[in-house]
XYZ file of C-alpha atoms in Angstrom:
519
model
C -8.794 -0.686 -9.389
C -7.474 0.205 -5.937
C -4.041 1.042 -7.318
C -5.589 3.145 -10.071
C -7.710 4.959 -7.497
C -4.679 5.618 -5.303
C -2.768 7.119 -8.221
C -5.757 9.209 -9.319
C -6.437 10.668 -5.894
C -2.964 11.307 -4.600
C 0.000 11.464 -6.995
C 0.278 15.022 -8.215
C 2.030 16.892 -11.029
C 5.184 18.870 -11.636
C 6.017 22.557 -11.275
C 4.300 25.086 -13.566
C 5.909 25.184 -16.994
C 8.500 27.895 -17.353
C 8.892 29.866 -20.558
C 10.613 27.762 -23.170
C 10.174 24.517 -21.261
C 7.967 21.674 -22.371
C 5.629 20.185 -19.750
C 7.820 17.077 -19.650
C 10.970 19.127 -19.019
C 9.220 21.115 -16.300
C 8.082 17.959 -14.526
C 11.509 16.378 -14.732
C 13.070 19.591 -13.409
C 10.623 19.789 -10.507
C 11.425 16.307 -9.251
C 15.135 16.260 -10.152
C 16.419 17.392 -6.706
C 14.704 14.427 -5.063
C 15.829 11.465 -7.167
C 18.984 9.377 -6.935
C 20.702 6.578 -8.824
C 18.459 4.009 -7.125
C 15.131 5.692 -7.888
C 13.026 3.142 -9.744
C 9.540 4.694 -9.722
C 8.017 8.171 -9.909
C 4.311 8.966 -9.996
C 2.448 12.224 -10.545
C -1.023 13.764 -10.975
C -2.129 17.272 -11.907
C -4.575 18.112 -9.138
C -5.929 21.081 -11.059
C -7.288 18.587 -13.601
C -8.862 16.306 -11.017
C -12.637 16.398 -11.263
C -13.965 14.595 -8.188
C -17.475 14.250 -9.644
C -16.070 12.705 -12.835
C -13.891 10.408 -10.754
C -16.905 9.273 -8.733
C -18.819 8.635 -11.961
C -16.022 6.465 -13.359
C -15.671 4.696 -10.030
C -19.363 3.821 -10.216
C -19.191 2.929 -13.926
C -16.326 0.464 -13.654
C -17.139 -0.983 -10.257
C -20.945 -0.952 -10.359
C -20.793 0.885 -7.051
C -23.946 2.346 -5.571
C -23.811 6.140 -5.555
C -24.519 6.232 -1.821
C -21.552 3.935 -1.159
C -19.190 6.254 -3.027
C -20.627 9.520 -1.667
C -18.442 9.553 1.496
C -15.357 9.276 -0.713
C -16.521 12.155 -2.893
C -17.151 14.336 0.150
C -13.809 13.543 1.792
C -11.830 13.927 -1.450
C -13.538 17.194 -2.391
C -12.774 18.657 1.029
C -9.156 17.556 0.821
C -8.709 19.109 -2.624
C -10.222 22.371 -1.386
C -7.868 22.434 1.586
C -4.901 21.566 -0.616
C -5.729 24.340 -3.085
C -6.305 26.828 -0.272
C -2.777 26.126 0.946
C -1.491 27.004 -2.518
C -0.862 23.430 -3.563
C -0.985 22.160 -7.111
C 1.376 19.238 -7.419
C 2.435 16.068 -5.556
C 4.943 13.391 -6.529
C 5.645 9.952 -5.144
C 9.274 8.832 -5.407
C 10.392 5.280 -4.655
C 14.106 4.540 -4.299
C 15.693 1.217 -3.423
C 17.855 3.195 -1.010
C 14.757 3.668 1.161
C 13.646 0.037 1.113
C 11.678 -1.238 3.005
C 10.296 2.019 4.406
C 8.300 2.812 1.262
C 7.855 5.732 -1.077
C 8.292 9.414 -0.252
C 5.745 12.088 -1.090
C 7.121 15.350 -2.497
C 4.933 18.452 -2.811
C 6.757 21.201 -4.735
C 6.003 24.665 -3.360
C 5.581 27.204 -6.142
C 4.503 30.824 -6.047
C 2.589 31.674 -2.872
C 2.191 28.083 -1.664
C 2.159 27.896 2.135
C 4.463 25.099 3.294
C 3.315 25.222 6.915
C -0.337 25.048 5.901
C 0.500 22.062 3.690
C 2.187 20.242 6.573
C -0.789 21.001 8.808
C -3.157 19.622 6.176
C -1.260 16.347 5.934
C -1.516 15.989 9.715
C -5.195 16.914 9.829
C -8.450 14.976 10.077
C -9.165 16.017 6.482
C -6.347 13.709 5.385
C -7.343 11.003 7.880
C -10.849 10.902 6.435
C -9.477 9.691 3.092
C -7.836 6.670 4.689
C -10.789 4.261 4.268
C -10.561 4.657 0.471
C -6.940 5.506 -0.212
C -3.857 3.624 0.914
C -0.577 5.477 0.542
C 2.579 3.337 0.373
C 4.502 6.127 2.104
C 6.965 5.818 4.969
C 5.602 7.694 7.960
C 8.882 8.692 9.597
C 9.109 12.386 8.684
C 6.881 15.212 7.500
C 8.860 18.413 6.961
C 9.087 21.522 4.842
C 12.360 21.938 2.978
C 13.401 24.713 0.639
C 10.903 24.498 -2.191
C 8.975 21.401 -1.114
C 7.135 19.517 1.601
C 8.528 16.023 2.178
C 6.640 13.110 3.742
C 8.522 9.848 3.897
C 11.592 8.204 5.363
C 14.431 9.689 7.383
C 16.948 8.223 4.946
C 15.317 10.058 2.034
C 15.388 13.371 3.890
C 19.030 12.918 4.905
C 20.013 12.066 1.341
C 18.297 15.122 -0.112
C 20.044 17.355 2.402
C 23.550 15.952 1.985
C 23.921 14.312 -1.426
C 23.927 15.650 -4.944
C 20.908 14.655 -7.001
C 21.479 12.094 -9.747
C 21.250 12.909 -13.438
C 18.482 10.739 -14.883
C 17.702 11.882 -18.467
C 15.213 9.035 -18.908
C 12.823 10.836 -16.535
C 12.194 13.662 -19.020
C 12.071 11.156 -21.882
C 9.399 9.091 -20.125
C 7.314 12.137 -19.207
C 7.493 13.343 -22.817
C 6.519 9.953 -24.237
C 3.078 9.895 -22.624
C 2.172 13.540 -23.130
C 0.404 16.135 -21.032
C -2.020 13.938 -19.090
C -3.699 14.279 -15.712
C -1.566 11.605 -14.049
C 1.577 9.691 -14.886
C 3.532 6.782 -13.435
C 7.141 6.108 -14.488
C 8.952 2.808 -14.034
C 12.720 3.389 -14.147
C 14.696 0.175 -13.602
C 18.388 0.947 -13.172
C 21.300 -0.866 -14.798
C 22.098 -2.477 -11.421
C 18.528 -3.746 -11.077
C 18.629 -5.281 -14.538
C 21.970 -6.942 -13.807
C 20.770 -8.416 -10.505
C 17.594 -9.767 -12.130
C 19.578 -11.446 -14.893
C 22.061 -13.009 -12.453
C 19.599 -14.211 -9.830
C 16.721 -15.183 -12.112
C 17.862 -16.347 -15.561
C 14.257 -17.263 -16.376
C 11.037 -15.753 -15.110
C 8.685 -17.969 -13.051
C 6.182 -20.046 -14.981
C 3.387 -17.936 -13.494
C 4.948 -14.979 -15.334
C 5.312 -16.820 -18.620
C 8.667 -18.539 -18.050
C 10.524 -16.210 -20.429
C 14.263 -15.520 -20.159
C 14.691 -12.584 -17.790
C 16.556 -10.696 -20.508
C 13.204 -10.340 -22.265
C 12.318 -7.881 -19.518
C 15.692 -6.396 -18.664
C 16.415 -5.481 -22.272
C 12.814 -4.978 -23.286
C 12.083 -2.404 -20.564
C 14.658 0.364 -20.178
C 11.804 2.462 -18.817
C 8.024 2.499 -18.982
C 5.534 5.338 -18.608
C 1.787 5.190 -17.993
C -0.459 8.237 -18.338
C -4.027 8.541 -17.079
C -6.660 11.077 -18.122
C -10.066 11.559 -16.548
C -11.836 14.159 -18.638
C -13.491 14.746 -20.922
C -13.044 10.991 -21.433
C -11.112 8.601 -19.238
C -8.239 6.813 -20.907
C -4.660 5.712 -20.519
C -1.490 5.487 -22.585
C 1.392 3.104 -21.955
C 4.830 3.520 -23.553
C 7.687 1.057 -23.016
C 11.182 1.972 -24.198
C 13.320 -1.030 -25.145
C 17.049 -1.376 -25.669
C 16.547 -1.609 -29.423
C 14.013 -2.725 -32.026
C 14.926 -6.399 -31.610
C 14.395 -6.249 -27.839
C 11.040 -4.523 -28.395
C 9.895 -7.255 -30.793
C 10.969 -9.961 -28.355
C 9.061 -8.341 -25.486
C 5.968 -7.893 -27.640
C 6.058 -11.566 -28.600
C 6.309 -12.572 -24.924
C 3.317 -10.548 -23.710
C 0.633 -12.928 -25.089
C 2.423 -15.826 -23.378
C 2.430 -13.858 -20.139
C -1.315 -13.276 -20.489
C -1.815 -16.996 -21.145
C 0.003 -17.829 -17.894
C -1.913 -15.155 -15.997
C -5.194 -16.456 -17.356
C -4.735 -19.789 -15.563
C -5.478 -18.121 -12.216
C -8.941 -19.104 -11.041
C -9.672 -15.900 -9.131
C -8.759 -13.758 -12.139
C -11.121 -15.767 -14.327
C -13.915 -15.297 -11.834
C -13.380 -11.543 -11.762
C -12.882 -11.132 -15.520
C -14.770 -13.955 -17.302
C -13.722 -12.578 -20.705
C -10.058 -12.201 -19.785
C -8.782 -13.668 -23.084
C -10.618 -11.061 -25.136
C -9.523 -8.290 -22.796
C -5.889 -9.430 -23.008
C -5.920 -9.159 -26.792
C -7.205 -5.588 -26.575
C -4.540 -4.714 -23.997
C -1.587 -5.917 -26.051
C 0.721 -3.035 -27.043
C 1.927 -2.383 -30.580
C 5.582 -2.186 -31.584
C 7.138 0.773 -33.405
C 10.936 0.581 -33.691
C 12.321 0.392 -30.119
C 9.048 1.206 -28.359
C 5.826 -0.548 -27.415
C 2.698 1.594 -27.164
C -0.809 0.946 -25.873
C -3.750 3.380 -25.883
C -7.034 2.677 -24.082
C -10.063 4.952 -24.402
C -13.029 4.589 -22.054
C -15.323 5.376 -24.996
C -14.484 1.926 -26.334
C -17.650 0.042 -25.346
C -15.976 -3.347 -25.719
C -13.266 -2.490 -23.201
C -15.810 -0.945 -20.847
C -17.858 -4.108 -20.899
C -14.856 -6.351 -20.311
C -13.495 -4.200 -17.479
C -16.776 -3.951 -15.612
C -16.632 -5.848 -12.340
C -19.614 -6.786 -10.193
C -20.067 -4.689 -7.066
C -19.551 -7.561 -4.651
C -16.290 -8.669 -6.275
C -15.032 -5.115 -6.515
C -15.819 -4.391 -2.871
C -14.272 -7.625 -1.637
C -11.016 -7.151 -3.520
C -10.815 -3.470 -2.608
C -11.361 -4.066 1.105
C -9.064 -7.069 1.242
C -6.175 -5.137 -0.322
C -6.599 -2.117 1.945
C -6.783 -4.389 4.991
C -3.618 -6.222 3.942
C -1.788 -2.910 3.533
C -2.584 -1.961 7.128
C -1.438 -5.338 8.425
C 1.813 -4.795 6.535
C 2.386 -1.527 8.383
C 1.668 -3.197 11.706
C 4.109 -6.054 11.145
C 6.780 -3.619 9.951
C 6.318 -1.696 13.217
C 6.647 -4.963 15.165
C 9.883 -5.733 13.343
C 11.245 -2.248 13.975
C 10.380 -2.681 17.664
C 12.323 -5.944 17.650
C 15.311 -4.271 15.980
C 15.533 -1.814 18.879
C 14.672 -4.116 21.807
C 15.957 -7.440 20.409
C 12.589 -8.972 21.181
C 8.991 -8.507 20.100
C 6.586 -6.708 22.442
C 4.772 -8.778 25.025
C 1.011 -9.115 25.066
C 1.029 -6.025 27.332
C 3.110 -4.310 29.977
C 2.322 -5.398 33.533
C 2.332 -3.780 36.962
C 4.114 -5.185 40.022
C 1.079 -7.320 40.845
C 1.020 -8.946 37.412
C -1.940 -6.960 36.124
C -1.808 -6.166 32.359
C -1.927 -2.424 31.685
C -1.689 -1.431 28.023
C -1.826 -3.522 24.836
C 1.139 -4.202 22.581
C -0.668 -1.989 20.065
C 0.151 0.990 22.284
C 3.808 0.036 22.619
C 4.480 -0.053 18.869
C 3.038 3.437 18.317
C 6.503 5.055 17.958
C 7.191 2.668 15.070
C 3.951 3.651 13.339
C 4.857 7.339 13.238
C 2.741 7.957 16.365
C 5.440 8.791 18.909
C 3.645 11.948 20.087
C 0.512 9.945 20.906
C 2.605 7.283 22.645
C 4.171 9.897 24.936
C 0.717 10.968 26.093
C -0.013 7.574 27.647
C 0.690 6.967 31.322
C 2.459 3.643 30.904
C 2.230 2.814 34.608
C -1.569 3.022 34.518
C -4.130 0.571 33.039
C -5.878 1.185 29.760
C -9.064 2.297 31.524
C -7.501 4.770 33.956
C -9.053 8.216 33.819
C -6.122 9.587 31.804
C -5.546 6.676 29.402
C -9.243 6.135 28.766
C -9.467 9.595 27.199
C -6.977 8.486 24.504
C -9.100 5.588 23.231
C -10.977 7.843 20.817
C -7.663 8.752 19.146
C -7.065 5.276 17.733
C -4.689 5.524 14.747
C -6.343 4.779 11.413
C -3.922 1.908 10.797
C -5.797 -0.109 13.438
C -9.161 0.162 11.657
C -10.010 -2.432 9.021
C -11.669 -0.665 6.039
C -14.517 -3.188 6.169
C -15.188 -2.776 9.894
C -18.499 -1.270 11.003
C -18.342 2.511 11.541
C -19.905 1.962 14.969
C -16.696 0.325 16.218
C -15.111 3.640 17.164
C -12.009 3.104 19.290
C -12.064 -0.646 18.633
C -9.833 -2.750 16.407
C -10.108 -6.160 14.791
C -6.336 -6.447 14.272
C -5.533 -9.000 16.943
C -2.651 -11.197 17.930
C -3.212 -14.909 18.594
C -2.838 -15.571 22.332
C -1.558 -18.810 23.819
C 1.503 -20.382 25.399
C 2.789 -21.551 22.004
C 1.843 -18.413 20.080
C 3.435 -15.043 19.353
C 1.565 -13.446 22.272
C 1.594 -15.658 25.347
C -0.822 -13.599 27.458
C 1.835 -12.959 30.109
C 4.960 -10.725 30.314
C 7.012 -13.062 28.105
C 8.518 -11.375 25.045
C 9.085 -13.658 22.076
C 12.386 -13.565 20.193
C 13.174 -14.854 16.720
C 14.930 -17.874 18.252
C 11.634 -18.866 19.882
C 9.900 -19.248 16.489
C 11.203 -22.735 15.825
C 8.436 -23.599 13.358
C 9.840 -20.891 11.075
C 8.781 -17.294 10.575
C 7.158 -18.167 7.240
C 4.904 -20.703 8.984
C 3.790 -18.665 11.999
C 0.903 -16.182 12.078
C 1.636 -12.920 13.914
C -1.517 -10.775 13.593
C -4.938 -11.404 12.037
C -7.958 -9.394 10.960
C -10.859 -10.853 12.955
C -14.581 -10.273 12.574
C -16.434 -7.336 14.107
C -17.818 -9.538 16.894
C -14.263 -10.018 18.166
C -13.336 -6.309 18.079
C -11.559 -4.993 21.183
C -10.720 -1.539 22.501
C -7.368 -0.930 20.848
C -5.517 0.026 24.040
C -6.970 -2.827 26.091
C -4.742 -5.873 26.656
C -7.153 -8.221 24.934
C -6.594 -10.239 21.772
C -7.711 -13.505 20.157
C -7.629 -16.766 22.074
C -7.380 -19.611 19.588
C -9.602 -22.657 20.019
C -7.637 -25.725 18.902
C -10.875 -27.480 17.940
C -12.183 -24.528 15.940
C -9.285 -22.165 15.123
C -11.363 -20.367 12.473
C -13.839 -19.120 15.091
C -14.262 -15.352 14.987
C -11.984 -14.826 12.000
C -14.358 -14.678 9.037
C -16.403 -11.510 8.851
C -14.840 -8.695 6.879
C -13.978 -10.937 3.932
C -16.565 -13.651 3.205
C -14.161 -16.254 1.825
C -11.634 -16.138 4.673
C -9.406 -13.715 6.552
C -6.177 -11.727 6.184
C -3.177 -12.743 8.268
C 0.355 -11.389 8.498
C 3.110 -13.866 9.285
C 6.233 -13.329 11.367
C 8.373 -13.035 8.235
C 6.243 -10.036 7.190
C 4.329 -11.785 4.410
C 0.581 -11.250 4.013
C -1.689 -14.169 3.189
C -5.408 -14.489 2.661
C -6.402 -17.720 4.365
C -9.470 -19.464 2.985
C -12.261 -20.401 5.361
C -11.979 -23.919 3.955
C -8.430 -24.480 5.198
C -7.899 -27.651 7.225
C -8.379 -26.957 10.961
C -5.234 -28.841 11.940
C -3.150 -26.855 9.478
C -4.636 -23.562 10.621
C -3.944 -24.281 14.286
C -0.394 -25.263 13.379
C 0.058 -21.911 11.656
C -0.902 -20.131 14.868
C 1.719 -21.938 16.945
C 5.361 -20.887 16.769
C 6.971 -24.033 18.196
C 4.600 -26.931 17.612
C 7.018 -28.797 15.359
C 4.317 -29.505 12.783
C 5.019 -29.920 9.087
C 2.680 -27.365 7.515
C 1.804 -27.876 3.805
C 0.627 -24.284 3.444
C 2.828 -22.418 0.958
């Protein structure tokens, strides 16, 4: 649901249709200057067809959300749409290219007619956009936000440089995919390249058992491209079209889908969320017609509505956990980018000549979170509570706020590093290097999401001291079954509150020499 919500709220449509052009051709033409040979995903929504009230209604219908709980989203989204329209905006795309990995996708807002590029840039920097953050996570690189000829670009430096210097690639499948799913409110295109298919076949002859165990050629030849369309009004629905290499490849993929569902259905958590998963899977199996697979889902289908309905508590837990994990991912990426520049990770804090800690590591990674301007405002030779630095506490970046944290925790964060002599933050000026993580980066926790009772002022050099006898203390709060943790290798894991205490403590240490049966 979170991914669907993200697409619905943010990914916007192509340029207005020119005379003689079909909507699909117009959309492909609008995004053409910004795609390359390694572009594997494009997403779009027509903001003029976005009815916030209808979206809120569907959000409540599928998630059993209380109207009061969704009201802040409706207010923030409505204001953002008004501001976007006032600036002359109509369309936004998300473009993901392997050339930009791992920075993330790039947002492209075509400027048509009297659209005001400067006003659009100002909007994306404004509190109106920030207020959507608790509900919407954007997988967008935060390195640049600039107006180019004909568009506003928000994404990675590599994307911007490529658009300025390289010729756009010719990708006829983009128009084909747009045309296949029709003139809908939102669309997502999956565009695996020939190189991607070749690499998959060479490195993974068979898919994992959890994905059905099929030969990888079932996918690489069964999916030349795929397109998903989403409509919100008058009735919500979606259409999926998969283009295969030929009719035989389409039949083979269709035959494999039930086996994939069978493998997926063995997951306990999925069964808990969707008790009637088997019945739902049958309804969500596409039909084959020549070299294409097609699936249509209409929200008026009462059977599907019933099977998709998720209890409020489960919906809220999954939604908050995913959004929290996304923020931890940004934080660990910033830590890695810091290490790439300095050849070491940041210390617990910077210290004065008397050994007094001044400002948290969270301040020192700001330039790698797209917050360089804020970073330059800090007086680095002063403590966090100096008259000057104290005034900056209220400007805590949204990435440091867990979506499930209490609103009253203004200026405080629950994203903490474990502190101890054998941990990633030692509590003194020592900076840890990769060579110091002898237990392995995949076995060492870097940052956790703690409970509200452990929240600290984000600039203050204060984190989480781990009790060897009770390492779970203070960690469970935002997510009732456990807590989110990001490891030194960048992976995100949800750690159950029932995990063995010895194992958990071992995961916090970087050089304990323990054998950890965790993954």
